[in-house]
Every structure is written in structure tokens, then in C-alpha cells.
Amino acid sequence: MFVYTILTYTVLIDEDELPVNFTVPIPEQCSPTWEGEILDNPNMKVSGSSAIQCYCPANGRLLGNINPATTDGIDRAIAKAKDAQVDWAKTTWGQRRRVLKTMLRYILRNQDTIATVACLDSGKTKVDASFGEILVTAEKLKWTIQHGEKALRPERRPSNFLMMYKHNEVRWEPLGVVAACVSWNYPFHNLIGPITSTLFTGSAIIVKASERTAWSSQYFTSIARASLAACGHSPQLVQSIVCWPQTANHLTSHPDISHITFIGSRSVAHSVCASAAKSLTPVCVELGGKDPAIILDDVKNLPKVASIIMRGVFQSAGQNCIGIERIIALHAVYPQLVSLLETRIQALRLGSPLEDPEVDVGAMISADSFPRLEALIAEAVSQGARLLVGGKRNIHPSYPKGHYFSPTLLVDVLPSMRIAQEECFGPICLLMRAETLSSAITLANSTIYALGASVFGSSKKDLDTVVANVKAGMVSVNDFAVYYAVQLPFGGVAGSGYGRFAGEEGLRAICNAKSVCRDRFPAWISTAIPSAVDYPIKNAGRAWEVCKGVVGLGYGERVVERVSALWNIVRNA
């Protein structure tokens, strides 16, 4: 490990891998003086046209129209990526690292522009853009630069007694062209993340961005493509498309796509997986969750925990697949936690972050979910839950065309209520009471989802009990979602999907795992078929005895059994 660390450091300062400076055009909408047309009825559809209408969900201002990809356009994009990948697959680790370093430098030097574009297209605040878009993208790039080669170098595997003369290894090779169908809630990170991993494996990628963030995907894609071009490689390795749902099936069923990463809803995932099955294309599926945060009685600093909960619930207006959707507090801390959260949630300020810097929570991507959220809250209240803050859509006095939902606090929620079972994906804080550690774990495991989870407390025994028994793909102890900030494998189980991206497992998942077995000492020893079992077999009885002898020699429990098996081979061979 020490030697590898020294080598890694040497690679990082290798002059051949130094990042390259480049520029890309900055969208005019990023200018502080830009004022786009405010739409009367902000939505993606344009009357009499197939174009995608892009607008800022915080204020309803028109960003522009994007022509959606057609089936022919998808074919052309895949063909370009496929051609470019042939040469890219031959590049060295150092050449690939240089591209990622170049991309990382641009991101670090252009954080304001990237955050502004993300805010314009998704409605989030700049703080949310920093944490959820820029920081995690920088970490993914840095992790891949530092650890990607180690994850993908050929890995030696053990042999056995019969095959002791063989050398065994697994190689991780490029798949060719892969696809990523990504969601709108983190338009920068969800797009650059799969590009980062794919390029480092030696493959090319088609990224299908959500039509809801089609405008920003153009600028974000240009960063990746310009990074490649600046380093002397084909920008065609990265293709970004947006299309209406009825066209997406052409991409997900395409025979030249070797792997699909899907981030989105359960309902759409069924269609994607069914489409991919036509070409037997493997899919990594991340479907969101109903993540619990369990608060134990012995938590030492409840105000500090409340701050983490606030970030976990209201980050990106709650539109976060690993956001905290349920807070399960033991009875001793429950009343105090309710009081702490009520005061802080009441003080949250809604608004358009680029026009009003004194904003805590931005807009939601659209108003489509508002009727469902209001109905879930009203139903829960009718069944005994208490609504302490919010609970309905907010018509902002300064931004009436924006999509705002009031930050909400709903307490005394029971697992039988629909709002405790369905993913809200909004700025809604739910509190549930648990009498014991066991009942808290039961509540945490009471939904179909199992993506992430958090637990806060002091007793190592109790914390370990939760970690071991909560159904989730990821768990943070005394924190929220930090597994993603260190590039651990990301994904869930059950209703939250399957497969992993990020980390070593994520890189390897988009490679061809090629098993290679060869002679360790080819000049001295290699496989030879005993004459008794060589085709055509002359004596079936003797052949069978040889076969039994081989099995006994390799797997006999005692030395005497193995010696007897060897003698059986010798006298029948």
C-alpha cells in the first residue's frame, strides 16, 4: 500500500498528465442583467411543436427551446461514439487521468457559472448546487484520478491443488458504448458522474438527460467534450441527448449499447428494463427511497443532529433520492426534536436564489406533484397526524410563476399512513415515534424502499444493531449521506433498485470482467489429457476410475484418500 501511495503521488505530478486550460461559451442567461420572458403557464410543451420548452422553475422565465432527439439522431450519436471509442480504448491510464484532471480544473475555476446554470434550470439554491452538484462531482473526479487505475488493474485470483500450475486473473476491459439515463434533480452531477466513470474505463457514453433539464445539459456536456478535445481526444466519445419518453425506448433497446445506468422512478424503470431486455442489455437501477433517520435516546447533541436533519430533508427542496424522508425518534428525544424542528422549519425562506440571495429553499422542478403531496398530508392529518408547519403549495408574492411548496413539518405519523410509505420527493419533514430500538428498526424497514439510512446515537452496541438490521444499501452513522462524499458504492435493494455505481464496484460494473487462466510455467508444465479419457475413449470403465481419482486427488479430506486417488489414476491411465 505504501509503494502504491508513492506511485500514485508520482502519477499525480507527472508532467504528461498535467491538466490543460480551455474555455467553453457561457450561456447568456447566466448574466446578472439577463431577463427572460416570464411564461403565463410554465411547462415543457410548446403548442404546435415537438420542441422542449425550457424555463426556470423558480420564476417561470423562458430559458429557450430544445429540439428533441429522433430515432435517427440517436442512431447517429451512437455511431459517432462507437467510432471514437476504438482509439480511446487504446489510451493509457495517464491519458485518461489527464482528461479528468482537465475537467476538474475547469470545474474548480468555474463554480459560480456551473452553480448558476444548475440554479436556473432546476430552481435549487447556490448552496444546494455547491453541495449536491459541485462538491460531489469534484470528489468523483478526484477519487477516479487517484484510485481508478488500482480498481481496474488486472487482479490475481487464487488457484487450487489440481490447477496449481495455472496463473489466474480478472481483467476489467471497456464495454464499448454505454448509456446513462439520468434524472433532473442534480443536472450537473448526474450527467458528469457517469461520464467520468465511463471515460476512465475506456468506453464511450450516451447520456440521456431529463427533458426537464434539457437546457443545462448542453452546457454541462460541453465541459466534458471540451476536456477531451483540449487533451487531443475525440469529443465524440461523449454524446448527450434529450428526447420525449416515446423516443427513449429506441436508445434503451439499441443493440450497440452495452450497459445502461438508470436514475429515476420505479414506474419508468419498468419500461427501461423491459426495453433493455430486448437486446439483453444489463441495467443498473437507482430508484430513490424513503430513507429513515433513526434518533436514539442517548444522542448527545440534539441541536447538532437537528441541523443535519434539516440539510437531509430540505436539500434541493427535498428532491433528493437519498434525502431523509422519515425521522424515527425514540420517545425520550421525540418532544424536544419536534420543538427544535418546528422553530427552524417555520423560519425557512422560499424564493428564487439568483434574484434573492436570502433564500433557504428553492423551487421544485414543477408543480405536477403538488396535488398528490397536499392529498397525502391532508389524509395523514385526518388519520391523526399533526401538521405543525406548511402542508400546501406556496404562491410566492415575488415569483408567482415559480413552483414552490411550503416547507412542511408533519408529526405523529404512523406507518399505516400512505405518506409514511410513498416517496414524497419534496420539502416535507415527517416525524414518527418509536418506543424501543427494535420498534425503530421495524419502522425503518416498513416500506418497499431500501436505499439509504441514517442513525444517530452514542451507544456503539445500539448503533451497530441498527446498521446490521436496517434494510438499506447504505448507512451513515451520526451523519447524513456521507457515504457518497467518499465514493463508496452507491445503490439500494428491494424497491430502490439494484446494482451499484460509484467507487470500485461502480467502475467495475461498467466493464467486461474477463477471466484469464494461463500456465504459470509453460516451459515446464501444462495440461495433458490422460490417455484413458482421451477421445475416442477406449475403455469406459478405466476412464471412470481415472475421473474418480482426479476428483479424489483434488478434494479428498485426508492425505491417505488423496494418495489412494493418485494410485487409482496411475494404474488406470
mmCIF file with all atom_site columns, N, CA, C and O in Angstrom, residues 11 51 173 200 204 206 245 261 267 317 326 382 422 429 481 565 573:
data_model
loop_
_atom_site.group_PDB
_atom_site.id
_atom_site.type_symbol
_atom_site.label_atom_id
_atom_site.label_alt_id
_atom_site.label_comp_id
_atom_site.label_asym_id
_atom_site.label_entity_id
_atom_site.label_seq_id
_atom_site.pdbx_PDB_ins_code
_atom_site.Cartn_x
_atom_site.Cartn_y
_atom_site.Cartn_z
_atom_site.occupancy
_atom_site.B_iso_or_equiv
_atom_site.pdbx_formal_charge
_atom_site.auth_seq_id
_atom_site.auth_comp_id
_atom_site.auth_asym_id
_atom_site.auth_atom_id
_atom_site.pdbx_PDB_model_num
ATOM 1  N N  . VAL A 1 11  ? 2.314   9.762   -10.111 1.00 0.00 ? 11  VAL A N  1
ATOM 2  C CA . VAL A 1 11  ? 1.435   9.900   -11.273 1.00 0.00 ? 11  VAL A CA 1
ATOM 3  C C  . VAL A 1 11  ? 0.748   11.250  -11.270 1.00 0.00 ? 11  VAL A C  1
ATOM 4  O O  . VAL A 1 11  ? 0.614   11.925  -12.283 1.00 0.00 ? 11  VAL A O  1
ATOM 5  N N  . ALA A 1 51  ? -40.866 20.703  -29.837 1.00 0.00 ? 51  ALA A N  1
ATOM 6  C CA . ALA A 1 51  ? -39.738 21.236  -29.075 1.00 0.00 ? 51  ALA A CA 1
ATOM 7  C C  . ALA A 1 51  ? -39.988 21.132  -27.570 1.00 0.00 ? 51  ALA A C  1
ATOM 8  O O  . ALA A 1 51  ? -41.129 21.130  -27.104 1.00 0.00 ? 51  ALA A O  1
ATOM 9  N N  . GLU A 1 173 ? -12.137 -4.717  -18.765 1.00 0.00 ? 173 GLU A N  1
ATOM 10 C CA . GLU A 1 173 ? -11.940 -4.139  -20.087 1.00 0.00 ? 173 GLU A CA 1
ATOM 11 C C  . GLU A 1 173 ? -13.142 -3.294  -20.515 1.00 0.00 ? 173 GLU A C  1
ATOM 12 O O  . GLU A 1 173 ? -14.265 -3.500  -20.037 1.00 0.00 ? 173 GLU A O  1
ATOM 13 N N  . PHE A 1 200 ? -13.021 6.781   -17.933 1.00 0.00 ? 200 PHE A N  1
ATOM 14 C CA . PHE A 1 200 ? -11.840 6.161   -17.326 1.00 0.00 ? 200 PHE A CA 1
ATOM 15 C C  . PHE A 1 200 ? -11.764 4.666   -17.626 1.00 0.00 ? 200 PHE A C  1
ATOM 16 O O  . PHE A 1 200 ? -10.672 4.101   -17.673 1.00 0.00 ? 200 PHE A O  1
ATOM 17 N N  . ALA A 1 204 ? -17.110 4.710   -24.392 1.00 0.00 ? 204 ALA A N  1
ATOM 18 C CA . ALA A 1 204 ? -17.802 5.940   -24.772 1.00 0.00 ? 204 ALA A CA 1
ATOM 19 C C  . ALA A 1 204 ? -19.192 5.916   -24.150 1.00 0.00 ? 204 ALA A C  1
ATOM 20 O O  . ALA A 1 204 ? -19.665 4.871   -23.706 1.00 0.00 ? 204 ALA A O  1
ATOM 21 N N  . ILE A 1 206 ? -23.401 7.544   -24.064 1.00 0.00 ? 206 ILE A N  1
ATOM 22 C CA . ILE A 1 206 ? -24.563 8.330   -24.484 1.00 0.00 ? 206 ILE A CA 1
ATOM 23 C C  . ILE A 1 206 ? -25.316 8.680   -23.200 1.00 0.00 ? 206 ILE A C  1
ATOM 24 O O  . ILE A 1 206 ? -25.786 7.788   -22.497 1.00 0.00 ? 206 ILE A O  1
ATOM 25 N N  . PRO A 1 245 ? -40.389 10.816  -23.881 1.00 0.00 ? 245 PRO A N  1
ATOM 26 C CA . PRO A 1 245 ? -40.388 9.417   -23.423 1.00 0.00 ? 245 PRO A CA 1
ATOM 27 C C  . PRO A 1 245 ? -40.637 8.393   -24.524 1.00 0.00 ? 245 PRO A C  1
ATOM 28 O O  . PRO A 1 245 ? -40.060 7.301   -24.503 1.00 0.00 ? 245 PRO A O  1
ATOM 29 N N  . THR A 1 261 ? -27.160 2.740   -17.175 1.00 0.00 ? 261 THR A N  1
ATOM 30 C CA . THR A 1 261 ? -27.379 3.205   -15.804 1.00 0.00 ? 261 THR A CA 1
ATOM 31 C C  . THR A 1 261 ? -28.637 4.051   -15.817 1.00 0.00 ? 261 THR A C  1
ATOM 32 O O  . THR A 1 261 ? -28.733 5.012   -16.591 1.00 0.00 ? 261 THR A O  1
ATOM 33 N N  . SER A 1 267 ? -41.777 3.522   -11.839 1.00 0.00 ? 267 SER A N  1
ATOM 34 C CA . SER A 1 267 ? -42.651 3.270   -12.984 1.00 0.00 ? 267 SER A CA 1
ATOM 35 C C  . SER A 1 267 ? -41.877 3.318   -14.297 1.00 0.00 ? 267 SER A C  1
ATOM 36 O O  . SER A 1 267 ? -42.060 2.469   -15.177 1.00 0.00 ? 267 SER A O  1
ATOM 37 N N  . ALA A 1 317 ? -34.820 21.309  -1.982  1.00 0.00 ? 317 ALA A N  1
ATOM 38 C CA . ALA A 1 317 ? -36.275 21.294  -1.747  1.00 0.00 ? 317 ALA A CA 1
ATOM 39 C C  . ALA A 1 317 ? -36.813 19.879  -1.576  1.00 0.00 ? 317 ALA A C  1
ATOM 40 O O  . ALA A 1 317 ? -37.941 19.568  -1.962  1.00 0.00 ? 317 ALA A O  1
ATOM 41 N N  . ARG A 1 326 ? -38.073 10.129  6.413   1.00 0.00 ? 326 ARG A N  1
ATOM 42 C CA . ARG A 1 326 ? -38.747 9.773   7.679   1.00 0.00 ? 326 ARG A CA 1
ATOM 43 C C  . ARG A 1 326 ? -37.757 9.930   8.828   1.00 0.00 ? 326 ARG A C  1
ATOM 44 O O  . ARG A 1 326 ? -36.635 9.419   8.754   1.00 0.00 ? 326 ARG A O  1
ATOM 45 N N  . SER A 1 382 ? -56.062 13.653  8.731   1.00 0.00 ? 382 SER A N  1
ATOM 46 C CA . SER A 1 382 ? -57.373 13.063  9.030   1.00 0.00 ? 382 SER A CA 1
ATOM 47 C C  . SER A 1 382 ? -57.246 11.743  9.786   1.00 0.00 ? 382 SER A C  1
ATOM 48 O O  . SER A 1 382 ? -58.187 11.309  10.466  1.00 0.00 ? 382 SER A O  1
ATOM 49 N N  . GLU A 1 422 ? -45.033 6.202   0.807   1.00 0.00 ? 422 GLU A N  1
ATOM 50 C CA . GLU A 1 422 ? -44.732 6.693   -0.530  1.00 0.00 ? 422 GLU A CA 1
ATOM 51 C C  . GLU A 1 422 ? -43.623 7.748   -0.497  1.00 0.00 ? 422 GLU A C  1
ATOM 52 O O  . GLU A 1 422 ? -43.572 8.566   0.422   1.00 0.00 ? 422 GLU A O  1
ATOM 53 N N  . CYS A 1 429 ? -40.982 17.240  6.113   1.00 0.00 ? 429 CYS A N  1
ATOM 54 C CA . CYS A 1 429 ? -40.306 16.596  7.240   1.00 0.00 ? 429 CYS A CA 1
ATOM 55 C C  . CYS A 1 429 ? -41.335 15.780  8.025   1.00 0.00 ? 429 CYS A C  1
ATOM 56 O O  . CYS A 1 429 ? -42.286 16.337  8.577   1.00 0.00 ? 429 CYS A O  1
ATOM 57 N N  . ALA A 1 481 ? -25.765 10.782  4.586   1.00 0.00 ? 481 ALA A N  1
ATOM 58 C CA . ALA A 1 481 ? -25.345 10.566  3.194   1.00 0.00 ? 481 ALA A CA 1
ATOM 59 C C  . ALA A 1 481 ? -23.850 10.745  2.947   1.00 0.00 ? 481 ALA A C  1
ATOM 60 O O  . ALA A 1 481 ? -23.437 10.981  1.811   1.00 0.00 ? 481 ALA A O  1
ATOM 61 N N  . ALA A 1 565 ? -6.256  -42.024 -4.286  1.00 0.00 ? 565 ALA A N  1
ATOM 62 C CA . ALA A 1 565 ? -6.804  -41.498 -5.544  1.00 0.00 ? 565 ALA A CA 1
ATOM 63 C C  . ALA A 1 565 ? -5.711  -41.393 -6.600  1.00 0.00 ? 565 ALA A C  1
ATOM 64 O O  . ALA A 1 565 ? -5.925  -41.705 -7.783  1.00 0.00 ? 565 ALA A O  1
ATOM 65 N N  . ALA A 1 573 ? -4.615  -45.055 -15.948 1.00 0.00 ? 573 ALA A N  1
ATOM 66 C CA . ALA A 1 573 ? -4.354  -44.073 -17.014 1.00 0.00 ? 573 ALA A CA 1
ATOM 67 C C  . ALA A 1 573 ? -3.832  -44.769 -18.286 1.00 0.00 ? 573 ALA A C  1
ATOM 68 O O  . ALA A 1 573 ? -3.197  -45.807 -18.234 1.00 0.00 ? 573 ALA A O  1
#
